[in-house]
Amino acid sequence: MIVRHTTHALRRSAPALAGLWLGAMMIASGQAQALTPVEVAGNAERANVPDGATLDKQVALRAPRLISFGPKDEMFIGSQAGRLYRLQPPYERIDAEIPLSGYPHSAVVHEGYLYVATTERLYRTAYTPGQDVTEIDFERVADLPGGSGHASRSLSVGPDGRLYVALGLQGNCSAQRIAEDVAFEDRRGGVMALDPTHEAPEWMPYVSGLRNPIGMAWSPQGDLYLNNNGPDHWGYEAPPELLVRAESGSFHGMPWYQWNEGEWQRDECIDSAPPAAHDTLTPPVATFAARSAPIGLTFLPEGNPWQVDMVTAIHGSWATQASEGRASRRPPKIVGIRLTNGGHPGDVVDLVSGFQAANGERWARPAGIAYREGALYFTADDGDTGLYRLTP
């Protein structure tokens, strides 16, 4: 059944239907678990972390975003400040700061090249570890659909050696999707793939139907998982943010459908015909509270000290309940995701909290996330900005 959304009321019969997806769904907003308040080394703040863990600020950075690792464990961090940062282990200082225009949100090193995704283009330069790089060294590889709205372009290397880029719709209800029969400038709201070895590389449609997928992570089995930031026009409590498992050609509903209360509901903000029927859509793997804004996403190896399968950075909501002021904003945090739990639905657990005070003031907002040798690294692009490390 398709349930049409209105601002007056929503159906409350979802729990029975949600039970059909046993084993696929997770708890929506993160389970409370025992976290210990600690002082953050490197600044004057406090945060809540797992018992015995240590949180420290590694280095100050301007508006840092996604994190990736290159050869010899070099760390690359994109930013909203027109900079690509490079850090060497133990990641306590900036090794190189490369000025780049066009919002260098993310970067990867692949087959001897350093690739950077900006809002409108993919660039690359031949690269060896430790090499000095300037903006003029980069060459254009392929254009990307630009324009207003969501400006981040998340870059990843797939197990097939292709490059994958995630990009969002322009707004809540933009009639855009990633497909061959859509004009290139309107191919937004999902993931495209590109083989950089071709003489004239071209983006190919891969995944569609996501409003703003920022976090991308490949499982050990080679499956692509994506975070998705949902729309704002359904109020403050719906629909939830999603974590989806994607595959070539998959369509995830937006903006024609929203996953809410355990089922796909028709979104009346757009009246054009959906490209697929609601009963062909796959439920999400996990949900987070509405307006949580999940960003960075990464898988962790088996036996990791945090005992989770994945970790994501929750950026926190920009919106507020008009009657409650900014104290009602969704708080930023780092959460772990367990994909399975003895054959039952997995769960979402808090790993770091305490970024937001009771009055809504925040000292940091996590954005990028990465894992190396037991440590979790995350960037904060607002507040006390920089690179942070959580160690057991």
CSV table of C-alpha atoms in Angstrom, one decimal:
chain,number,residue,atom,x,y,z
A,1,MET,CA,0.0,0.0,0.0
A,2,ILE,CA,1.2,3.5,-0.8
A,3,VAL,CA,0.5,5.9,2.0
A,4,ARG,CA,0.4,9.5,0.9
A,5,HIS,CA,2.0,12.0,3.2
A,6,THR,CA,0.2,15.0,4.5
A,7,THR,CA,1.2,17.6,7.1
A,8,HIS,CA,-1.8,16.8,9.3
A,9,ALA,CA,-1.4,13.1,10.1
A,10,LEU,CA,0.6,10.0,9.2
A,11,ARG,CA,-0.3,6.4,9.6
A,12,ARG,CA,0.8,4.7,12.8
A,13,SER,CA,0.4,1.1,11.6
A,14,ALA,CA,4.0,0.7,10.5
A,15,PRO,CA,5.3,-1.6,13.3
A,16,ALA,CA,3.5,-4.7,11.9
A,17,LEU,CA,4.8,-4.0,8.4
A,18,ALA,CA,8.3,-3.2,9.7
A,19,GLY,CA,8.4,-6.7,11.2
A,20,LEU,CA,8.4,-8.1,7.7
A,21,TRP,CA,11.9,-6.7,7.3
A,22,LEU,CA,13.3,-8.5,10.3
A,23,GLY,CA,17.0,-8.8,9.9
A,24,ALA,CA,17.2,-5.8,7.6
A,25,MET,CA,16.3,-2.9,9.8
A,26,MET,CA,18.0,-1.3,12.7
A,27,ILE,CA,17.1,0.9,15.6
A,28,ALA,CA,16.5,4.4,14.2
A,29,SER,CA,18.5,6.9,16.2
A,30,GLY,CA,21.2,5.1,18.1
A,31,GLN,CA,21.0,3.1,21.3
A,32,ALA,CA,22.1,4.6,24.6
A,33,GLN,CA,25.1,2.8,26.1
A,34,ALA,CA,27.4,3.5,29.0
A,35,LEU,CA,29.8,6.3,27.9
A,36,THR,CA,32.3,8.0,30.1
A,37,PRO,CA,32.8,11.8,30.2
A,38,VAL,CA,36.4,12.7,29.5
A,39,GLU,CA,38.5,15.8,28.8
A,40,VAL,CA,39.5,16.1,25.1
A,41,ALA,CA,43.2,16.3,24.9
A,42,GLY,CA,44.2,19.3,22.8
A,43,ASN,CA,41.3,21.6,23.7
A,44,ALA,CA,39.3,22.6,26.7
A,45,GLU,CA,36.2,20.5,25.8
A,46,ARG,CA,34.6,17.4,27.2
A,47,ALA,CA,33.0,14.4,25.4
A,48,ASN,CA,31.4,11.1,26.2
A,49,VAL,CA,33.4,8.0,25.0
A,50,PRO,CA,33.4,4.2,25.7
A,51,ASP,CA,34.9,3.3,29.1
A,52,GLY,CA,38.7,3.5,28.9
A,53,ALA,CA,38.8,5.3,25.6
A,54,THR,CA,40.8,8.5,24.9
A,55,LEU,CA,39.7,11.4,22.6
A,56,ASP,CA,42.3,13.9,21.4
A,57,LYS,CA,42.5,16.7,18.9
A,58,GLN,CA,45.3,15.8,16.5
A,59,VAL,CA,45.6,19.0,14.5
A,60,ALA,CA,43.6,22.2,13.6
A,61,LEU,CA,42.2,22.4,10.1
A,62,ARG,CA,39.9,24.8,8.3
A,63,ALA,CA,36.5,23.3,7.6
A,64,PRO,CA,37.8,19.7,6.9
A,65,ARG,CA,35.5,17.2,5.3
A,66,LEU,CA,36.0,13.6,4.1
A,67,ILE,CA,39.1,11.5,5.0
A,68,SER,CA,41.0,8.9,2.8
A,69,PHE,CA,44.2,7.1,3.0
A,70,GLY,CA,46.9,6.7,0.3
A,71,PRO,CA,50.1,4.7,-0.1
A,72,LYS,CA,52.4,4.6,2.9
A,73,ASP,CA,49.4,5.5,5.1
A,74,GLU,CA,49.3,9.1,4.0
A,75,MET,CA,46.0,10.8,5.0
A,76,PHE,CA,44.1,13.1,2.7
A,77,ILE,CA,41.4,15.4,3.9
A,78,GLY,CA,39.2,17.6,1.7
A,79,SER,CA,37.7,20.8,2.9
A,80,GLN,CA,35.2,23.6,2.4
A,81,ALA,CA,38.0,26.0,2.7
A,82,GLY,CA,39.5,25.5,-0.7
A,83,ARG,CA,42.3,23.3,0.6
A,84,LEU,CA,43.3,19.6,0.3
A,85,TYR,CA,45.3,18.6,3.4
A,86,ARG,CA,47.9,15.8,3.5
A,87,LEU,CA,49.1,14.4,6.8
A,88,GLN,CA,51.7,11.7,7.5
A,89,PRO,CA,51.5,9.2,10.4
A,90,PRO,CA,50.9,9.9,13.3
A,91,TYR,CA,48.7,12.7,11.8
A,92,GLU,CA,49.7,15.4,14.3
A,93,ARG,CA,50.6,18.1,11.8
A,94,ILE,CA,49.9,19.2,8.3
A,95,ASP,CA,52.4,17.8,5.8
A,96,ALA,CA,51.0,19.6,2.8
A,97,GLU,CA,48.2,22.1,2.2
A,98,ILE,CA,47.2,22.3,-1.5
A,99,PRO,CA,45.0,25.2,-2.5
A,100,LEU,CA,42.2,24.1,-4.8
A,101,SER,CA,39.2,26.0,-6.0
A,102,GLY,CA,35.7,24.6,-6.5
A,103,TYR,CA,35.1,22.9,-3.1
A,104,PRO,CA,37.6,19.9,-2.9
A,105,HIS,CA,35.3,17.8,-0.7
A,106,SER,CA,37.1,14.5,-1.1
A,107,ALA,CA,40.2,12.9,-2.7
A,108,VAL,CA,41.6,9.4,-3.4
A,109,VAL,CA,44.9,8.0,-4.6
A,110,HIS,CA,44.5,5.3,-7.3
A,111,GLU,CA,46.9,3.7,-9.7
A,112,GLY,CA,49.6,6.4,-9.4
A,113,TYR,CA,47.2,9.4,-9.5
A,114,LEU,CA,45.8,11.7,-6.9
A,115,TYR,CA,42.1,12.4,-7.8
A,116,VAL,CA,40.1,15.2,-6.4
A,117,ALA,CA,36.3,15.7,-6.7
A,118,THR,CA,35.0,19.3,-6.7
A,119,THR,CA,31.4,20.3,-7.3
A,120,GLU,CA,31.7,20.6,-11.1
A,121,ARG,CA,34.7,18.5,-12.1
A,122,LEU,CA,37.0,15.5,-11.3
A,123,TYR,CA,40.7,16.3,-11.4
A,124,ARG,CA,43.9,14.3,-11.2
A,125,THR,CA,47.6,14.6,-11.1
A,126,ALA,CA,50.3,11.9,-11.4
A,127,TYR,CA,51.4,11.2,-7.8
A,128,THR,CA,54.0,9.4,-5.6
A,129,PRO,CA,53.9,9.5,-1.8
A,130,GLY,CA,55.3,12.7,-0.4
A,131,GLN,CA,55.3,14.5,-3.7
A,132,ASP,CA,54.9,18.3,-3.8
A,133,VAL,CA,51.7,19.2,-5.6
A,134,THR,CA,50.2,22.5,-6.6
A,135,GLU,CA,46.9,23.4,-8.2
A,136,ILE,CA,48.4,23.8,-11.7
A,137,ASP,CA,49.6,20.2,-11.6
A,138,PHE,CA,46.0,18.9,-11.8
A,139,GLU,CA,44.3,18.1,-15.1
A,140,ARG,CA,40.6,17.8,-15.8
A,141,VAL,CA,39.4,14.2,-16.1
A,142,ALA,CA,35.7,14.6,-16.5
A,143,ASP,CA,32.9,17.2,-15.8
A,144,LEU,CA,30.3,16.6,-13.1
A,145,PRO,CA,26.7,17.9,-12.9
A,146,GLY,CA,27.1,21.2,-11.0
A,147,GLY,CA,24.6,23.9,-10.2
A,148,SER,CA,23.1,25.1,-6.9
A,149,GLY,CA,22.0,23.0,-4.0
A,150,HIS,CA,24.0,20.2,-2.5
A,151,ALA,CA,27.6,20.9,-3.5
A,152,SER,CA,29.6,18.0,-2.0
A,153,ARG,CA,31.0,15.3,-4.3
A,154,SER,CA,32.1,12.2,-2.5
A,155,LEU,CA,34.8,10.1,-4.2
A,156,SER,CA,35.6,6.5,-3.8
A,157,VAL,CA,37.5,3.7,-5.5
A,158,GLY,CA,35.4,0.6,-6.1
A,159,PRO,CA,36.6,-3.1,-6.0
A,160,ASP,CA,36.4,-3.1,-9.8
A,161,GLY,CA,39.0,-0.3,-10.1
A,162,ARG,CA,36.5,2.3,-11.2
A,163,LEU,CA,36.0,5.6,-9.6
A,164,TYR,CA,32.6,6.3,-8.0
A,165,VAL,CA,31.2,9.7,-7.1
A,166,ALA,CA,28.1,10.5,-5.0
A,167,LEU,CA,26.1,13.7,-5.5
A,168,GLY,CA,22.9,15.0,-4.1
A,169,LEU,CA,19.7,16.5,-5.6
A,170,GLN,CA,19.5,20.2,-5.9
A,171,GLY,CA,16.6,20.4,-3.3
A,172,ASN,CA,14.0,18.4,-1.5
A,173,CYS,CA,11.8,17.6,-4.6
A,174,SER,CA,14.0,18.2,-7.6
A,175,ALA,CA,12.9,16.0,-10.5
A,176,GLN,CA,16.5,14.7,-11.0
A,177,ARG,CA,17.9,11.2,-11.1
A,178,ILE,CA,20.9,9.4,-12.4
A,179,ALA,CA,20.0,7.5,-15.6
A,180,GLU,CA,20.9,7.4,-19.3
A,181,ASP,CA,17.7,9.0,-20.4
A,182,VAL,CA,18.3,12.1,-18.2
A,183,ALA,CA,20.2,15.2,-19.3
A,184,PHE,CA,23.7,15.2,-17.9
A,185,GLU,CA,23.2,18.3,-15.9
A,186,ASP,CA,20.2,16.7,-14.1
A,187,ARG,CA,22.0,13.5,-13.2
A,188,ARG,CA,22.0,14.0,-9.5
A,189,GLY,CA,20.8,12.2,-6.5
A,190,GLY,CA,22.8,9.0,-6.4
A,191,VAL,CA,26.1,7.6,-7.6
A,192,MET,CA,27.9,7.5,-11.0
A,193,ALA,CA,30.9,5.4,-12.0
A,194,LEU,CA,33.9,6.1,-14.3
A,195,ASP,CA,36.7,4.1,-15.7
A,196,PRO,CA,39.7,6.4,-15.5
A,197,THR,CA,41.8,4.3,-17.9
A,198,HIS,CA,39.6,5.1,-20.9
A,199,GLU,CA,41.0,7.6,-23.3
A,200,ALA,CA,37.9,9.8,-22.8
A,201,PRO,CA,36.5,8.8,-19.4
A,202,GLU,CA,32.7,9.2,-19.1
A,203,TRP,CA,30.4,8.9,-16.1
A,204,MET,CA,28.0,6.0,-16.2
A,205,PRO,CA,24.8,5.8,-14.0
A,206,TYR,CA,25.1,3.4,-11.0
A,207,VAL,CA,22.6,4.3,-8.2
A,208,SER,CA,19.7,6.7,-8.1
A,209,GLY,CA,16.9,7.9,-5.8
A,210,LEU,CA,18.9,9.4,-3.0
A,211,ARG,CA,18.4,13.0,-1.9
A,212,ASN,CA,22.0,13.6,-0.6
A,213,PRO,CA,24.3,10.6,-0.3
A,214,ILE,CA,27.6,11.7,1.2
A,215,GLY,CA,29.0,8.8,3.1
A,216,MET,CA,30.2,5.9,0.9
A,217,ALA,CA,31.8,2.6,2.1
A,218,TRP,CA,32.6,-0.7,0.4
A,219,SER,CA,32.0,-3.8,2.5
A,220,PRO,CA,34.7,-6.6,2.5
A,221,GLN,CA,32.4,-8.5,0.2
A,222,GLY,CA,32.5,-5.6,-2.3
A,223,ASP,CA,29.0,-4.2,-1.6
A,224,LEU,CA,28.4,-0.4,-1.6
A,225,TYR,CA,26.7,1.2,1.3
A,226,LEU,CA,25.6,4.9,1.3
A,227,ASN,CA,24.3,7.3,3.9
A,228,ASN,CA,21.5,9.5,2.8
A,229,ASN,CA,20.3,12.9,4.2
A,230,GLY,CA,16.6,13.1,3.8
A,231,PRO,CA,14.3,16.0,3.0
A,232,ASP,CA,13.2,18.9,5.2
A,233,HIS,CA,9.6,19.5,4.1
A,234,TRP,CA,8.0,16.7,6.2
A,235,GLY,CA,8.6,18.5,9.5
A,236,TYR,CA,11.2,17.8,12.3
A,237,GLU,CA,10.5,14.1,13.0
A,238,ALA,CA,10.1,12.5,9.6
A,239,PRO,CA,11.3,11.0,7.4
A,240,PRO,CA,14.3,9.3,9.0
A,241,GLU,CA,17.8,9.5,7.5
A,242,LEU,CA,18.8,6.3,5.8
A,243,LEU,CA,21.7,3.9,5.4
A,244,VAL,CA,21.2,1.8,2.2
A,245,ARG,CA,22.9,-1.1,0.5
A,246,ALA,CA,23.2,-0.2,-3.2
A,247,GLU,CA,24.0,-2.1,-6.3
A,248,SER,CA,24.2,-1.3,-10.0
A,249,GLY,CA,20.9,0.1,-11.2
A,250,SER,CA,19.2,0.2,-7.9
A,251,PHE,CA,16.7,3.0,-7.2
A,252,HIS,CA,16.0,4.2,-3.7
A,253,GLY,CA,12.8,6.2,-4.0
A,254,MET,CA,13.6,9.9,-3.7
A,255,PRO,CA,12.1,12.3,-4.3
A,256,TRP,CA,9.0,10.3,-5.3
A,257,TYR,CA,9.0,8.1,-2.2
A,258,GLN,CA,10.1,8.4,1.4
A,259,TRP,CA,10.9,5.6,3.8
A,260,ASN,CA,8.8,6.4,6.9
A,261,GLU,CA,7.4,4.3,9.7
A,262,GLY,CA,8.6,1.0,8.2
A,263,GLU,CA,7.2,1.5,4.7
A,264,TRP,CA,7.6,3.5,1.5
A,265,GLN,CA,5.3,6.5,1.4
A,266,ARG,CA,4.4,8.6,-1.7
A,267,ASP,CA,5.8,12.1,-1.4
A,268,GLU,CA,3.2,14.5,-2.9
A,269,CYS,CA,5.8,17.3,-3.3
A,270,ILE,CA,6.5,15.9,-6.8
A,271,ASP,CA,3.7,15.0,-9.2
A,272,SER,CA,5.6,13.4,-12.1
A,273,ALA,CA,5.4,9.7,-12.5
A,274,PRO,CA,7.9,7.7,-10.4
A,275,PRO,CA,10.5,5.8,-12.4
A,276,ALA,CA,9.7,2.6,-10.4
A,277,ALA,CA,6.8,1.2,-8.4
A,278,HIS,CA,7.1,1.4,-4.6
A,279,ASP,CA,6.9,-2.4,-4.2
A,280,THR,CA,10.2,-2.8,-6.2
A,281,LEU,CA,12.1,-0.7,-3.7
A,282,THR,CA,14.4,-2.3,-1.1
A,283,PRO,CA,14.1,-1.2,2.5
A,284,PRO,CA,17.1,0.6,4.0
A,285,VAL,CA,19.7,-1.3,6.1
A,286,ALA,CA,19.4,1.2,8.9
A,287,THR,CA,17.7,4.5,9.8
A,288,PHE,CA,18.8,7.4,11.9
A,289,ALA,CA,16.6,10.1,13.5
A,290,ALA,CA,15.2,12.7,11.0
A,291,ARG,CA,17.6,15.5,10.3
A,292,SER,CA,20.6,13.7,11.9
A,293,ALA,CA,22.7,14.4,8.8
A,294,PRO,CA,24.9,11.4,8.6
A,295,ILE,CA,28.1,12.2,6.6
A,296,GLY,CA,31.3,10.1,6.8
A,297,LEU,CA,30.9,6.3,6.7
A,298,THR,CA,33.5,3.5,6.9
A,299,PHE,CA,33.7,-0.2,7.5
A,300,LEU,CA,35.8,-1.6,10.3
A,301,PRO,CA,37.7,-4.9,10.2
A,302,GLU,CA,36.7,-8.0,12.2
A,303,GLY,CA,38.0,-8.0,15.7
A,304,ASN,CA,38.1,-4.2,16.0
A,305,PRO,CA,38.1,-2.7,19.5
A,306,TRP,CA,34.8,-1.0,19.0
A,307,GLN,CA,32.9,-4.2,18.2
A,308,VAL,CA,30.9,-2.7,15.4
A,309,ASP,CA,30.8,-3.3,11.6
A,310,MET,CA,30.6,0.3,10.5
A,311,VAL,CA,30.9,3.8,11.9
A,312,THR,CA,29.3,7.0,10.7
A,313,ALA,CA,29.7,10.6,11.6
A,314,ILE,CA,26.4,12.3,12.6
A,315,HIS,CA,26.7,16.0,11.7
A,316,GLY,CA,23.6,17.1,13.6
A,317,SER,CA,20.6,19.0,12.5
A,318,TRP,CA,20.7,22.6,11.4
A,319,ALA,CA,16.9,22.9,11.9
A,320,THR,CA,15.1,23.6,15.2
A,321,GLN,CA,11.6,23.2,16.6
A,322,ALA,CA,10.3,26.7,16.4
A,323,SER,CA,8.7,26.4,19.9
A,324,GLU,CA,11.9,25.0,21.5
A,325,GLY,CA,14.7,27.0,19.9
A,326,ARG,CA,18.1,25.6,19.1
A,327,ALA,CA,18.1,23.3,22.1
A,328,SER,CA,15.9,20.9,20.0
A,329,ARG,CA,18.6,20.4,17.4
A,330,ARG,CA,19.7,16.9,16.7
A,331,PRO,CA,23.0,16.5,18.5
A,332,PRO,CA,26.2,15.6,16.6
A,333,LYS,CA,27.8,12.3,17.5
A,334,ILE,CA,29.8,9.3,16.3
A,335,VAL,CA,27.8,6.1,16.1
A,336,GLY,CA,28.7,2.5,15.4
A,337,ILE,CA,26.5,0.1,13.3
A,338,ARG,CA,26.2,-3.6,13.9
A,339,LEU,CA,24.8,-5.2,10.7
A,340,THR,CA,23.9,-8.5,12.3
A,341,ASN,CA,23.1,-9.5,15.8
A,342,GLY,CA,22.5,-13.3,16.2
A,343,GLY,CA,20.0,-13.4,13.4
A,344,HIS,CA,18.0,-10.5,14.8
A,345,PRO,CA,17.9,-6.9,13.6
A,346,GLY,CA,21.2,-5.1,14.1
A,347,ASP,CA,21.6,-2.0,16.1
A,348,VAL,CA,23.1,1.5,16.1
A,349,VAL,CA,25.1,2.5,19.2
A,350,ASP,CA,26.7,5.7,20.3
A,351,LEU,CA,30.5,5.8,20.4
A,352,VAL,CA,31.1,9.5,21.0
A,353,SER,CA,28.6,12.1,22.2
A,354,GLY,CA,28.7,15.3,24.2
A,355,PHE,CA,29.4,17.7,21.3
A,356,GLN,CA,26.2,19.7,22.0
A,357,ALA,CA,25.2,21.4,25.3
A,358,ALA,CA,21.7,21.4,26.7
A,359,ASN,CA,21.1,24.8,25.2
A,360,GLY,CA,22.0,23.6,21.7
A,361,GLU,CA,25.5,25.2,21.6
A,362,ARG,CA,28.0,22.9,19.9
A,363,TRP,CA,31.8,22.7,20.2
A,364,ALA,CA,32.2,20.5,17.2
A,365,ARG,CA,30.3,18.8,14.4
A,366,PRO,CA,31.8,15.5,13.0
A,367,ALA,CA,32.0,15.2,9.2
A,368,GLY,CA,34.6,12.7,7.9
A,369,ILE,CA,35.4,9.3,9.5
A,370,ALA,CA,38.2,6.8,9.0
A,371,TYR,CA,39.8,3.9,10.8
A,372,ARG,CA,43.4,2.9,11.2
A,373,GLU,CA,45.0,0.2,13.5
A,374,GLY,CA,42.3,0.4,16.2
A,375,ALA,CA,41.9,4.2,16.1
A,376,LEU,CA,38.9,6.1,14.8
A,377,TYR,CA,39.7,9.4,13.1
A,378,PHE,CA,37.1,12.0,12.4
A,379,THR,CA,37.0,15.6,11.2
A,380,ALA,CA,35.0,18.4,12.7
A,381,ASP,CA,34.1,21.1,10.1
A,382,ASP,CA,32.4,23.5,12.5
A,383,GLY,CA,33.2,24.7,16.0
A,384,ASP,CA,36.7,23.6,17.1
A,385,THR,CA,37.6,22.4,13.6
A,386,GLY,CA,40.2,19.9,12.9
A,387,LEU,CA,41.2,16.2,13.0
A,388,TYR,CA,40.3,14.1,16.1
A,389,ARG,CA,41.3,10.6,17.2
A,390,LEU,CA,39.5,8.1,19.4
A,391,THR,CA,41.7,5.3,20.8
A,392,PRO,CA,40.6,2.4,23.0
